[in-house]
PDB file of C-alpha atoms in Angstrom:
ATOM      1  CA  UNK H   1       0.000   0.000   0.000  1.00  0.00           C
ATOM      2  CA  UNK H   2       1.048   3.640  -0.345  1.00  0.00           C
ATOM      3  CA  UNK H   3       2.129   5.624   2.713  1.00  0.00           C
ATOM      4  CA  UNK H   4      -0.826   6.190   5.088  1.00  0.00           C
ATOM      5  CA  UNK H   5      -0.986   9.964   4.653  1.00  0.00           C
ATOM      6  CA  UNK H   6      -4.058  11.838   3.504  1.00  0.00           C
ATOM      7  CA  UNK H   7      -4.490  15.566   2.904  1.00  0.00           C
ATOM      8  CA  UNK H   8      -8.084  16.805   2.687  1.00  0.00           C
ATOM      9  CA  UNK H   9      -8.889  20.163   1.103  1.00  0.00           C
ATOM     10  CA  UNK H  10     -12.126  21.508   2.558  1.00  0.00           C
ATOM     11  CA  UNK H  11     -13.956  23.554  -0.056  1.00  0.00           C
ATOM     12  CA  UNK H  12     -16.719  24.215   2.478  1.00  0.00           C
ATOM     13  CA  UNK H  13     -14.195  25.892   4.794  1.00  0.00           C
ATOM     14  CA  UNK H  14     -12.953  28.083   1.922  1.00  0.00           C
ATOM     15  CA  UNK H  15     -16.526  29.203   1.293  1.00  0.00           C
ATOM     16  CA  UNK H  16     -17.063  29.823   4.996  1.00  0.00           C
ATOM     17  CA  UNK H  17     -13.915  31.941   5.354  1.00  0.00           C
ATOM     18  CA  UNK H  18     -14.874  34.032   2.355  1.00  0.00           C
ATOM     19  CA  UNK H  19     -18.248  34.663   3.951  1.00  0.00           C
ATOM     20  CA  UNK H  20     -16.525  35.751   7.178  1.00  0.00           C
ATOM     21  CA  UNK H  21     -14.569  38.320   5.177  1.00  0.00           C
ATOM     22  CA  UNK H  22     -17.700  39.372   3.285  1.00  0.00           C
ATOM     23  CA  UNK H  23     -19.424  40.142   6.573  1.00  0.00           C
ATOM     24  CA  UNK H  24     -16.471  42.297   7.683  1.00  0.00           C
ATOM     25  CA  UNK H  25     -16.117  44.371   4.510  1.00  0.00           C
ATOM     26  CA  UNK H  26     -19.753  44.876   3.492  1.00  0.00           C
ATOM     27  CA  UNK H  27     -20.076  46.329   0.004  1.00  0.00           C
ATOM     28  CA  UNK H  28     -16.310  46.525  -0.548  1.00  0.00           C
ATOM     29  CA  UNK H  29     -15.290  44.157  -3.315  1.00  0.00           C
ATOM     30  CA  UNK H  30     -13.014  41.198  -2.598  1.00  0.00           C
ATOM     31  CA  UNK H  31     -10.006  39.957  -4.538  1.00  0.00           C
ATOM     32  CA  UNK H  32      -9.561  36.344  -3.392  1.00  0.00           C
ATOM     33  CA  UNK H  33      -5.781  36.012  -3.425  1.00  0.00           C
ATOM     34  CA  UNK H  34      -4.839  32.622  -4.871  1.00  0.00           C
ATOM     35  CA  UNK H  35      -1.079  33.028  -5.328  1.00  0.00           C
ATOM     36  CA  UNK H  36       1.259  30.021  -5.003  1.00  0.00           C
ATOM     37  CA  UNK H  37      -1.340  27.634  -6.406  1.00  0.00           C
ATOM     38  CA  UNK H  38      -3.973  29.001  -3.998  1.00  0.00           C
ATOM     39  CA  UNK H  39      -1.625  28.629  -1.028  1.00  0.00           C
ATOM     40  CA  UNK H  40      -1.225  24.979  -1.948  1.00  0.00           C
ATOM     41  CA  UNK H  41      -4.915  24.109  -2.252  1.00  0.00           C
ATOM     42  CA  UNK H  42      -4.930  24.205  -6.067  1.00  0.00           C
ATOM     43  CA  UNK H  43      -6.360  26.842  -8.394  1.00  0.00           C
ATOM     44  CA  UNK H  44      -9.303  24.622  -9.234  1.00  0.00           C
ATOM     45  CA  UNK H  45     -10.212  24.389  -5.548  1.00  0.00           C
ATOM     46  CA  UNK H  46     -10.004  28.181  -5.305  1.00  0.00           C
ATOM     47  CA  UNK H  47     -12.358  28.608  -8.252  1.00  0.00           C
ATOM     48  CA  UNK H  48     -14.935  26.522  -6.430  1.00  0.00           C
ATOM     49  CA  UNK H  49     -14.270  27.729  -2.880  1.00  0.00           C
ATOM     50  CA  UNK H  50     -14.149  31.432  -3.751  1.00  0.00           C
ATOM     51  CA  UNK H  51     -16.903  31.497  -6.345  1.00  0.00           C
ATOM     52  CA  UNK H  52     -18.671  34.291  -4.462  1.00  0.00           C
ATOM     53  CA  UNK H  53     -15.628  36.595  -4.469  1.00  0.00           C
ATOM     54  CA  UNK H  54     -15.626  39.556  -6.859  1.00  0.00           C
ATOM     55  CA  UNK H  55     -12.285  38.692  -8.413  1.00  0.00           C
ATOM     56  CA  UNK H  56      -9.254  36.445  -8.108  1.00  0.00           C
ATOM     57  CA  UNK H  57      -5.659  37.644  -7.728  1.00  0.00           C
ATOM     58  CA  UNK H  58      -2.700  35.462  -8.736  1.00  0.00           C
ATOM     59  CA  UNK H  59       1.029  35.812  -9.401  1.00  0.00           C
ATOM     60  CA  UNK H  60       1.603  33.373 -12.215  1.00  0.00           C
ATOM     61  CA  UNK H  61      -0.009  33.695 -15.633  1.00  0.00           C
ATOM     62  CA  UNK H  62      -0.408  29.935 -15.868  1.00  0.00           C
ATOM     63  CA  UNK H  63      -2.530  30.059 -12.706  1.00  0.00           C
ATOM     64  CA  UNK H  64      -4.743  32.734 -14.234  1.00  0.00           C
ATOM     65  CA  UNK H  65      -5.246  30.596 -17.332  1.00  0.00           C
ATOM     66  CA  UNK H  66      -6.040  27.550 -15.193  1.00  0.00           C
ATOM     67  CA  UNK H  67      -8.671  29.613 -13.369  1.00  0.00           C
ATOM     68  CA  UNK H  68     -10.272  30.544 -16.690  1.00  0.00           C
ATOM     69  CA  UNK H  69     -10.183  26.913 -17.834  1.00  0.00           C
ATOM     70  CA  UNK H  70     -11.833  25.881 -14.561  1.00  0.00           C
ATOM     71  CA  UNK H  71     -14.729  28.234 -15.243  1.00  0.00           C
ATOM     72  CA  UNK H  72     -13.784  31.481 -13.483  1.00  0.00           C
ATOM     73  CA  UNK H  73     -15.524  34.273 -15.425  1.00  0.00           C
ATOM     74  CA  UNK H  74     -14.972  37.204 -13.059  1.00  0.00           C
ATOM     75  CA  UNK H  75     -11.966  39.577 -13.088  1.00  0.00           C
ATOM     76  CA  UNK H  76      -8.491  38.131 -12.577  1.00  0.00           C
ATOM     77  CA  UNK H  77      -5.643  40.391 -11.462  1.00  0.00           C
ATOM     78  CA  UNK H  78      -1.952  39.625 -11.953  1.00  0.00           C
ATOM     79  CA  UNK H  79      -0.743  41.220  -8.726  1.00  0.00           C
ATOM     80  CA  UNK H  80       2.933  41.245  -9.735  1.00  0.00           C
ATOM     81  CA  UNK H  81       2.103  42.348 -13.265  1.00  0.00           C
ATOM     82  CA  UNK H  82       3.609  41.093 -16.504  1.00  0.00           C
ATOM     83  CA  UNK H  83       7.079  39.577 -16.640  1.00  0.00           C
ATOM     84  CA  UNK H  84       7.377  39.932 -20.431  1.00  0.00           C
ATOM     85  CA  UNK H  85       5.626  41.904 -23.155  1.00  0.00           C
ATOM     86  CA  UNK H  86       4.084  38.776 -24.626  1.00  0.00           C
ATOM     87  CA  UNK H  87       2.271  38.199 -21.318  1.00  0.00           C
ATOM     88  CA  UNK H  88       0.195  41.320 -21.953  1.00  0.00           C
ATOM     89  CA  UNK H  89      -1.266  39.900 -25.152  1.00  0.00           C
ATOM     90  CA  UNK H  90      -2.232  36.689 -23.343  1.00  0.00           C
ATOM     91  CA  UNK H  91      -3.874  38.742 -20.602  1.00  0.00           C
ATOM     92  CA  UNK H  92      -5.790  40.703 -23.206  1.00  0.00           C
ATOM     93  CA  UNK H  93      -7.035  37.549 -24.913  1.00  0.00           C
ATOM     94  CA  UNK H  94      -8.228  36.068 -21.618  1.00  0.00           C
ATOM     95  CA  UNK H  95      -9.701  39.123 -19.922  1.00  0.00           C
ATOM     96  CA  UNK H  96      -6.967  39.346 -17.279  1.00  0.00           C
ATOM     97  CA  UNK H  97      -5.957  42.647 -15.680  1.00  0.00           C
ATOM     98  CA  UNK H  98      -2.389  43.598 -14.840  1.00  0.00           C
ATOM     99  CA  UNK H  99      -0.504  45.634 -12.256  1.00  0.00           C
ATOM    100  CA  UNK H 100       2.114  48.287 -12.968  1.00  0.00           C
ATOM    101  CA  UNK H 101       4.620  48.208 -10.137  1.00  0.00           C
ATOM    102  CA  UNK H 102       7.923  49.093 -11.828  1.00  0.00           C
ATOM    103  CA  UNK H 103       9.104  51.634 -14.434  1.00  0.00           C
ATOM    104  CA  UNK H 104       9.928  48.708 -16.723  1.00  0.00           C
ATOM    105  CA  UNK H 105       6.354  47.443 -16.592  1.00  0.00           C
ATOM    106  CA  UNK H 106       5.027  50.923 -17.369  1.00  0.00           C
ATOM    107  CA  UNK H 107       7.312  51.161 -20.397  1.00  0.00           C
ATOM    108  CA  UNK H 108       6.332  47.645 -21.466  1.00  0.00           C
ATOM    109  CA  UNK H 109       2.621  48.394 -21.329  1.00  0.00           C
ATOM    110  CA  UNK H 110       3.000  51.710 -23.128  1.00  0.00           C
ATOM    111  CA  UNK H 111       4.747  50.079 -26.111  1.00  0.00           C
ATOM    112  CA  UNK H 112       3.311  46.555 -26.336  1.00  0.00           C
ATOM    113  CA  UNK H 113       1.278  45.568 -29.388  1.00  0.00           C
ATOM    114  CA  UNK H 114      -1.628  44.288 -27.269  1.00  0.00           C
ATOM    115  CA  UNK H 115      -2.458  45.213 -23.682  1.00  0.00           C
ATOM    116  CA  UNK H 116      -5.080  44.259 -21.056  1.00  0.00           C
ATOM    117  CA  UNK H 117      -8.198  46.388 -20.781  1.00  0.00           C
ATOM    118  CA  UNK H 118      -7.282  47.605 -17.287  1.00  0.00           C
ATOM    119  CA  UNK H 119      -4.224  48.138 -15.085  1.00  0.00           C
ATOM    120  CA  UNK H 120      -3.772  48.795 -11.375  1.00  0.00           C
ATOM    121  CA  UNK H 121      -0.875  51.054 -10.405  1.00  0.00           C
ATOM    122  CA  UNK H 122       0.996  49.844  -7.341  1.00  0.00           C
ATOM    123  CA  UNK H 123       2.481  52.648  -5.251  1.00  0.00           C
ATOM    124  CA  UNK H 124       5.316  52.056  -2.808  1.00  0.00           C
ATOM    125  CA  UNK H 125       4.180  53.853   0.344  1.00  0.00           C
ATOM    126  CA  UNK H 126       6.618  52.163   2.722  1.00  0.00           C
ATOM    127  CA  UNK H 127       6.660  48.402   2.133  1.00  0.00           C
ATOM    128  CA  UNK H 128       9.709  48.835  -0.147  1.00  0.00           C
ATOM    129  CA  UNK H 129       9.136  45.568  -1.975  1.00  0.00           C
ATOM    130  CA  UNK H 130       7.317  46.554  -5.147  1.00  0.00           C
ATOM    131  CA  UNK H 131       5.643  49.729  -6.347  1.00  0.00           C
ATOM    132  CA  UNK H 132       6.442  53.053  -7.968  1.00  0.00           C
ATOM    133  CA  UNK H 133       8.337  55.180  -5.442  1.00  0.00           C
ATOM    134  CA  UNK H 134       7.739  58.828  -4.642  1.00  0.00           C
ATOM    135  CA  UNK H 135      11.428  59.589  -5.201  1.00  0.00           C
ATOM    136  CA  UNK H 136      10.757  59.120  -8.933  1.00  0.00           C
ATOM    137  CA  UNK H 137       8.700  62.321  -8.807  1.00  0.00           C
ATOM    138  CA  UNK H 138       5.040  62.821  -9.637  1.00  0.00           C
ATOM    139  CA  UNK H 139       5.784  64.396 -13.009  1.00  0.00           C
ATOM    140  CA  UNK H 140       7.793  61.389 -14.192  1.00  0.00           C
ATOM    141  CA  UNK H 141       5.235  58.892 -12.885  1.00  0.00           C
ATOM    142  CA  UNK H 142       2.371  60.795 -14.518  1.00  0.00           C
ATOM    143  CA  UNK H 143       4.264  60.844 -17.815  1.00  0.00           C
ATOM    144  CA  UNK H 144       4.669  57.061 -17.704  1.00  0.00           C
ATOM    145  CA  UNK H 145       1.102  56.418 -16.612  1.00  0.00           C
ATOM    146  CA  UNK H 146      -0.343  58.775 -19.219  1.00  0.00           C
ATOM    147  CA  UNK H 147       1.350  56.733 -21.923  1.00  0.00           C
ATOM    148  CA  UNK H 148      -0.119  53.574 -20.395  1.00  0.00           C
ATOM    149  CA  UNK H 149      -3.581  55.023 -19.882  1.00  0.00           C
ATOM    150  CA  UNK H 150      -3.918  55.871 -23.561  1.00  0.00           C
ATOM    151  CA  UNK H 151      -3.652  52.149 -24.321  1.00  0.00           C
ATOM    152  CA  UNK H 152      -6.322  50.975 -21.875  1.00  0.00           C
ATOM    153  CA  UNK H 153     -10.088  50.736 -22.199  1.00  0.00           C
ATOM    154  CA  UNK H 154     -10.779  51.282 -18.480  1.00  0.00           C
ATOM    155  CA  UNK H 155      -9.364  53.944 -16.130  1.00  0.00           C
ATOM    156  CA  UNK H 156      -6.258  53.257 -14.086  1.00  0.00           C
ATOM    157  CA  UNK H 157      -6.780  52.124 -10.503  1.00  0.00           C
ATOM    158  CA  UNK H 158      -4.364  52.422  -7.561  1.00  0.00           C
ATOM    159  CA  UNK H 159      -3.138  50.026  -4.899  1.00  0.00           C
ATOM    160  CA  UNK H 160      -0.518  49.741  -2.173  1.00  0.00           C
ATOM    161  CA  UNK H 161       0.560  47.108   0.355  1.00  0.00           C
ATOM    162  CA  UNK H 162       0.897  47.519   4.123  1.00  0.00           C
ATOM    163  CA  UNK H 163       4.061  46.384   5.859  1.00  0.00           C
ATOM    164  CA  UNK H 164       2.665  46.506   9.413  1.00  0.00           C
ATOM    165  CA  UNK H 165      -1.094  46.047   9.230  1.00  0.00           C
ATOM    166  CA  UNK H 166      -0.812  43.220  11.760  1.00  0.00           C
ATOM    167  CA  UNK H 167       0.326  45.639  14.485  1.00  0.00           C
ATOM    168  CA  UNK H 168      -1.501  48.460  16.223  1.00  0.00           C
ATOM    169  CA  UNK H 169       1.031  51.015  15.004  1.00  0.00           C
ATOM    170  CA  UNK H 170       2.992  51.373  11.796  1.00  0.00           C
ATOM    171  CA  UNK H 171       0.334  51.313   9.088  1.00  0.00           C
ATOM    172  CA  UNK H 172      -0.997  54.831   9.558  1.00  0.00           C
ATOM    173  CA  UNK H 173       1.851  56.578   7.716  1.00  0.00           C
ATOM    174  CA  UNK H 174       1.346  54.370   4.657  1.00  0.00           C
ATOM    175  CA  UNK H 175      -2.403  54.917   4.794  1.00  0.00           C
ATOM    176  CA  UNK H 176      -1.993  58.695   4.905  1.00  0.00           C
ATOM    177  CA  UNK H 177       0.703  58.760   2.238  1.00  0.00           C
ATOM    178  CA  UNK H 178      -1.421  56.712  -0.158  1.00  0.00           C
ATOM    179  CA  UNK H 179      -4.549  58.805   0.352  1.00  0.00           C
ATOM    180  CA  UNK H 180      -2.608  62.027  -0.120  1.00  0.00           C
ATOM    181  CA  UNK H 181      -0.714  60.774  -3.159  1.00  0.00           C
ATOM    182  CA  UNK H 182      -3.475  59.154  -5.217  1.00  0.00           C
ATOM    183  CA  UNK H 183      -5.614  62.315  -5.655  1.00  0.00           C
ATOM    184  CA  UNK H 184      -2.577  64.226  -6.959  1.00  0.00           C
ATOM    185  CA  UNK H 185      -1.765  61.553  -9.513  1.00  0.00           C
ATOM    186  CA  UNK H 186      -5.421  61.086 -10.446  1.00  0.00           C
ATOM    187  CA  UNK H 187      -5.922  64.812 -11.022  1.00  0.00           C
ATOM    188  CA  UNK H 188      -2.860  64.992 -13.254  1.00  0.00           C
ATOM    189  CA  UNK H 189      -4.076  61.955 -15.188  1.00  0.00           C
ATOM    190  CA  UNK H 190      -7.666  63.163 -15.451  1.00  0.00           C
ATOM    191  CA  UNK H 191      -8.989  60.164 -13.517  1.00  0.00           C
ATOM    192  CA  UNK H 192     -12.075  61.014 -11.511  1.00  0.00           C
ATOM    193  CA  UNK H 193     -12.456  58.958  -8.288  1.00  0.00           C
ATOM    194  CA  UNK H 194     -10.142  56.077  -9.240  1.00  0.00           C
ATOM    195  CA  UNK H 195     -10.611  52.687  -7.620  1.00  0.00           C
ATOM    196  CA  UNK H 196      -8.328  51.986  -4.654  1.00  0.00           C
ATOM    197  CA  UNK H 197      -7.081  48.871  -2.875  1.00  0.00           C
ATOM    198  CA  UNK H 198      -4.968  48.895   0.288  1.00  0.00           C
ATOM    199  CA  UNK H 199      -6.032  46.070   2.578  1.00  0.00           C
ATOM    200  CA  UNK H 200      -4.185  42.767   2.830  1.00  0.00           C
ATOM    201  CA  UNK H 201      -5.404  40.042   5.212  1.00  0.00           C
ATOM    202  CA  UNK H 202      -4.513  41.878   8.423  1.00  0.00           C
ATOM    203  CA  UNK H 203      -6.001  45.173   7.269  1.00  0.00           C
ATOM    204  CA  UNK H 204      -9.122  43.374   6.051  1.00  0.00           C
ATOM    205  CA  UNK H 205      -9.606  41.956   9.542  1.00  0.00           C
ATOM    206  CA  UNK H 206      -8.615  44.925  11.663  1.00  0.00           C
ATOM    207  CA  UNK H 207      -8.501  48.243   9.764  1.00  0.00           C
ATOM    208  CA  UNK H 208     -11.956  48.984   8.346  1.00  0.00           C
ATOM    209  CA  UNK H 209     -10.970  52.485   7.233  1.00  0.00           C
ATOM    210  CA  UNK H 210      -8.492  50.870   4.831  1.00  0.00           C
ATOM    211  CA  UNK H 211     -11.053  48.674   3.064  1.00  0.00           C
ATOM    212  CA  UNK H 212     -11.562  51.229   0.245  1.00  0.00           C
ATOM    213  CA  UNK H 213     -12.992  49.791  -3.016  1.00  0.00           C
ATOM    214  CA  UNK H 214     -11.290  46.373  -3.044  1.00  0.00           C
ATOM    215  CA  UNK H 215      -9.647  44.298  -0.300  1.00  0.00           C
ATOM    216  CA  UNK H 216      -7.054  41.610  -1.022  1.00  0.00           C
ATOM    217  CA  UNK H 217      -7.358  38.872   1.628  1.00  0.00           C
ATOM    218  CA  UNK H 218      -4.949  35.993   1.267  1.00  0.00           C
ATOM    219  CA  UNK H 219      -3.994  33.747   4.154  1.00  0.00           C
ATOM    220  CA  UNK H 220      -7.229  34.417   6.062  1.00  0.00           C
ATOM    221  CA  UNK H 221      -9.218  32.748   3.292  1.00  0.00           C
ATOM    222  CA  UNK H 222      -7.327  29.550   4.057  1.00  0.00           C
ATOM    223  CA  UNK H 223      -8.087  29.574   7.774  1.00  0.00           C
ATOM    224  CA  UNK H 224      -5.036  31.260   9.302  1.00  0.00           C
ATOM    225  CA  UNK H 225      -4.193  34.788  10.388  1.00  0.00           C
ATOM    226  CA  UNK H 226      -1.076  36.898   9.757  1.00  0.00           C
ATOM    227  CA  UNK H 227      -0.610  37.846  13.412  1.00  0.00           C
ATOM    228  CA  UNK H 228       2.622  36.731  15.060  1.00  0.00           C
ATOM    229  CA  UNK H 229       1.631  37.534  18.657  1.00  0.00           C
ATOM    230  CA  UNK H 230      -0.062  35.275  21.188  1.00  0.00           C
ATOM    231  CA  UNK H 231      -3.147  37.441  21.667  1.00  0.00           C
ATOM    232  CA  UNK H 232      -6.159  35.078  21.824  1.00  0.00           C
ATOM    233  CA  UNK H 233      -8.178  37.707  19.948  1.00  0.00           C
ATOM    234  CA  UNK H 234      -5.827  37.310  16.966  1.00  0.00           C
ATOM    235  CA  UNK H 235      -6.275  33.556  16.624  1.00  0.00           C
ATOM    236  CA  UNK H 236      -8.133  32.197  13.630  1.00  0.00           C
ATOM    237  CA  UNK H 237     -10.966  30.830  15.716  1.00  0.00           C
ATOM    238  CA  UNK H 238     -11.493  34.255  17.315  1.00  0.00           C
ATOM    239  CA  UNK H 239     -12.330  35.613  13.863  1.00  0.00           C
ATOM    240  CA  UNK H 240     -14.499  32.610  13.053  1.00  0.00           C
ATOM    241  CA  UNK H 241     -12.090  31.208  10.460  1.00  0.00           C
ATOM    242  CA  UNK H 242     -11.857  27.504   9.704  1.00  0.00           C
ATOM    243  CA  UNK H 243      -8.753  25.602   8.485  1.00  0.00           C
ATOM    244  CA  UNK H 244      -9.091  24.435   4.905  1.00  0.00           C
ATOM    245  CA  UNK H 245      -6.598  21.580   5.212  1.00  0.00           C
ATOM    246  CA  UNK H 246      -6.810  18.444   7.313  1.00  0.00           C
ATOM    247  CA  UNK H 247      -3.726  16.197   7.408  1.00  0.00           C
ATOM    248  CA  UNK H 248      -4.199  12.634   8.649  1.00  0.00           C
ATOM    249  CA  UNK H 249      -1.582   9.941   9.058  1.00  0.00           C
ATOM    250  CA  UNK H 250      -0.712   6.923  11.214  1.00  0.00           C
ATOM    251  CA  UNK H 251       2.037   6.498  13.777  1.00  0.00           C
ATOM    252  CA  UNK H 252       4.407   3.794  12.503  1.00  0.00           C
ATOM    253  CA  UNK H 253       6.863   3.542  15.384  1.00  0.00           C
ATOM    254  CA  UNK H 254       7.508   4.562  18.985  1.00  0.00           C
ATOM    255  CA  UNK H 255      10.975   4.649  20.579  1.00  0.00           C
ATOM    256  CA  UNK H 256      11.592   4.555  24.312  1.00  0.00           C
ATOM    257  CA  UNK H 257      14.542   6.841  25.035  1.00  0.00           C
ATOM    258  CA  UNK H 258      16.366   6.908  28.365  1.00  0.00           C
ATOM    259  CA  UNK H 259      17.531  10.117  29.999  1.00  0.00           C
ATOM    260  CA  UNK H 260      20.817  11.191  28.449  1.00  0.00           C
ATOM    261  CA  UNK H 261      20.365   9.296  25.175  1.00  0.00           C
ATOM    262  CA  UNK H 262      20.666  11.215  21.910  1.00  0.00           C
ATOM    263  CA  UNK H 263      18.163  11.136  19.059  1.00  0.00           C
ATOM    264  CA  UNK H 264      18.570  11.647  15.304  1.00  0.00           C
ATOM    265  CA  UNK H 265      21.393  12.764  13.016  1.00  0.00           C
ATOM    266  CA  UNK H 266      24.283  14.291  14.895  1.00  0.00           C
ATOM    267  CA  UNK H 267      22.608  13.536  18.201  1.00  0.00           C
ATOM    268  CA  UNK H 268      21.338  17.105  18.301  1.00  0.00           C
ATOM    269  CA  UNK H 269      18.527  16.215  20.700  1.00  0.00           C
ATOM    270  CA  UNK H 270      19.331  14.602  24.034  1.00  0.00           C
ATOM    271  CA  UNK H 271      16.609  13.378  26.356  1.00  0.00           C
TER     272      UNK H 271
END
């Protein structure tokens, strides 16, 4: 027989967790983040489990195409954008939106033969991982985005990512910077009331003022929380979340170890 290990993916728990988030955000739209093969559950499971979400966000273009093949008809967002110009044509053909988070991606979109119908502009407000930085200057950023906007069928939207939304302090500066910066860029671009997205999992759970137009919950949809502390109020069950994986196996051996005996390679554990 094969090894006695079984992993169960609970689609019902995925649906439940999405509903928990829906109750917290009200009319705000939800990107169900399904990066890394839906956190290991499989894109096809995400299509079923998150069917009531407003959109799906992925990193890999192959995952977006698998979602379409599995029957996902709602918006799909490539949250790291395109890695090559030819990706943009594939996105266009499959109704997939992109993100502009680097000068290279802005240049790529402005000069590609075919582009998606919509793009979200990621602004670096303090995470310092991805996003257009303020040190580039508003005039330069507007010049790039204007060239991109002329290629699109829908207005540009804006997003950022919190570094410290799982703590009581540390997110406010990013929140303020984003909400001060976006109107300036939007005015220069002629975008009236552009869509905004700020909230990751922690902000979706705990910072309602950051919900804006779209939230981007990830790990919470799979039954865990991003909090690193031991506060009982930050545990998954305190938010009503359910784990979507159940791992079952069978014990195959028990060793009786005397005090002072070492265990394993290098004897790194001693009873």
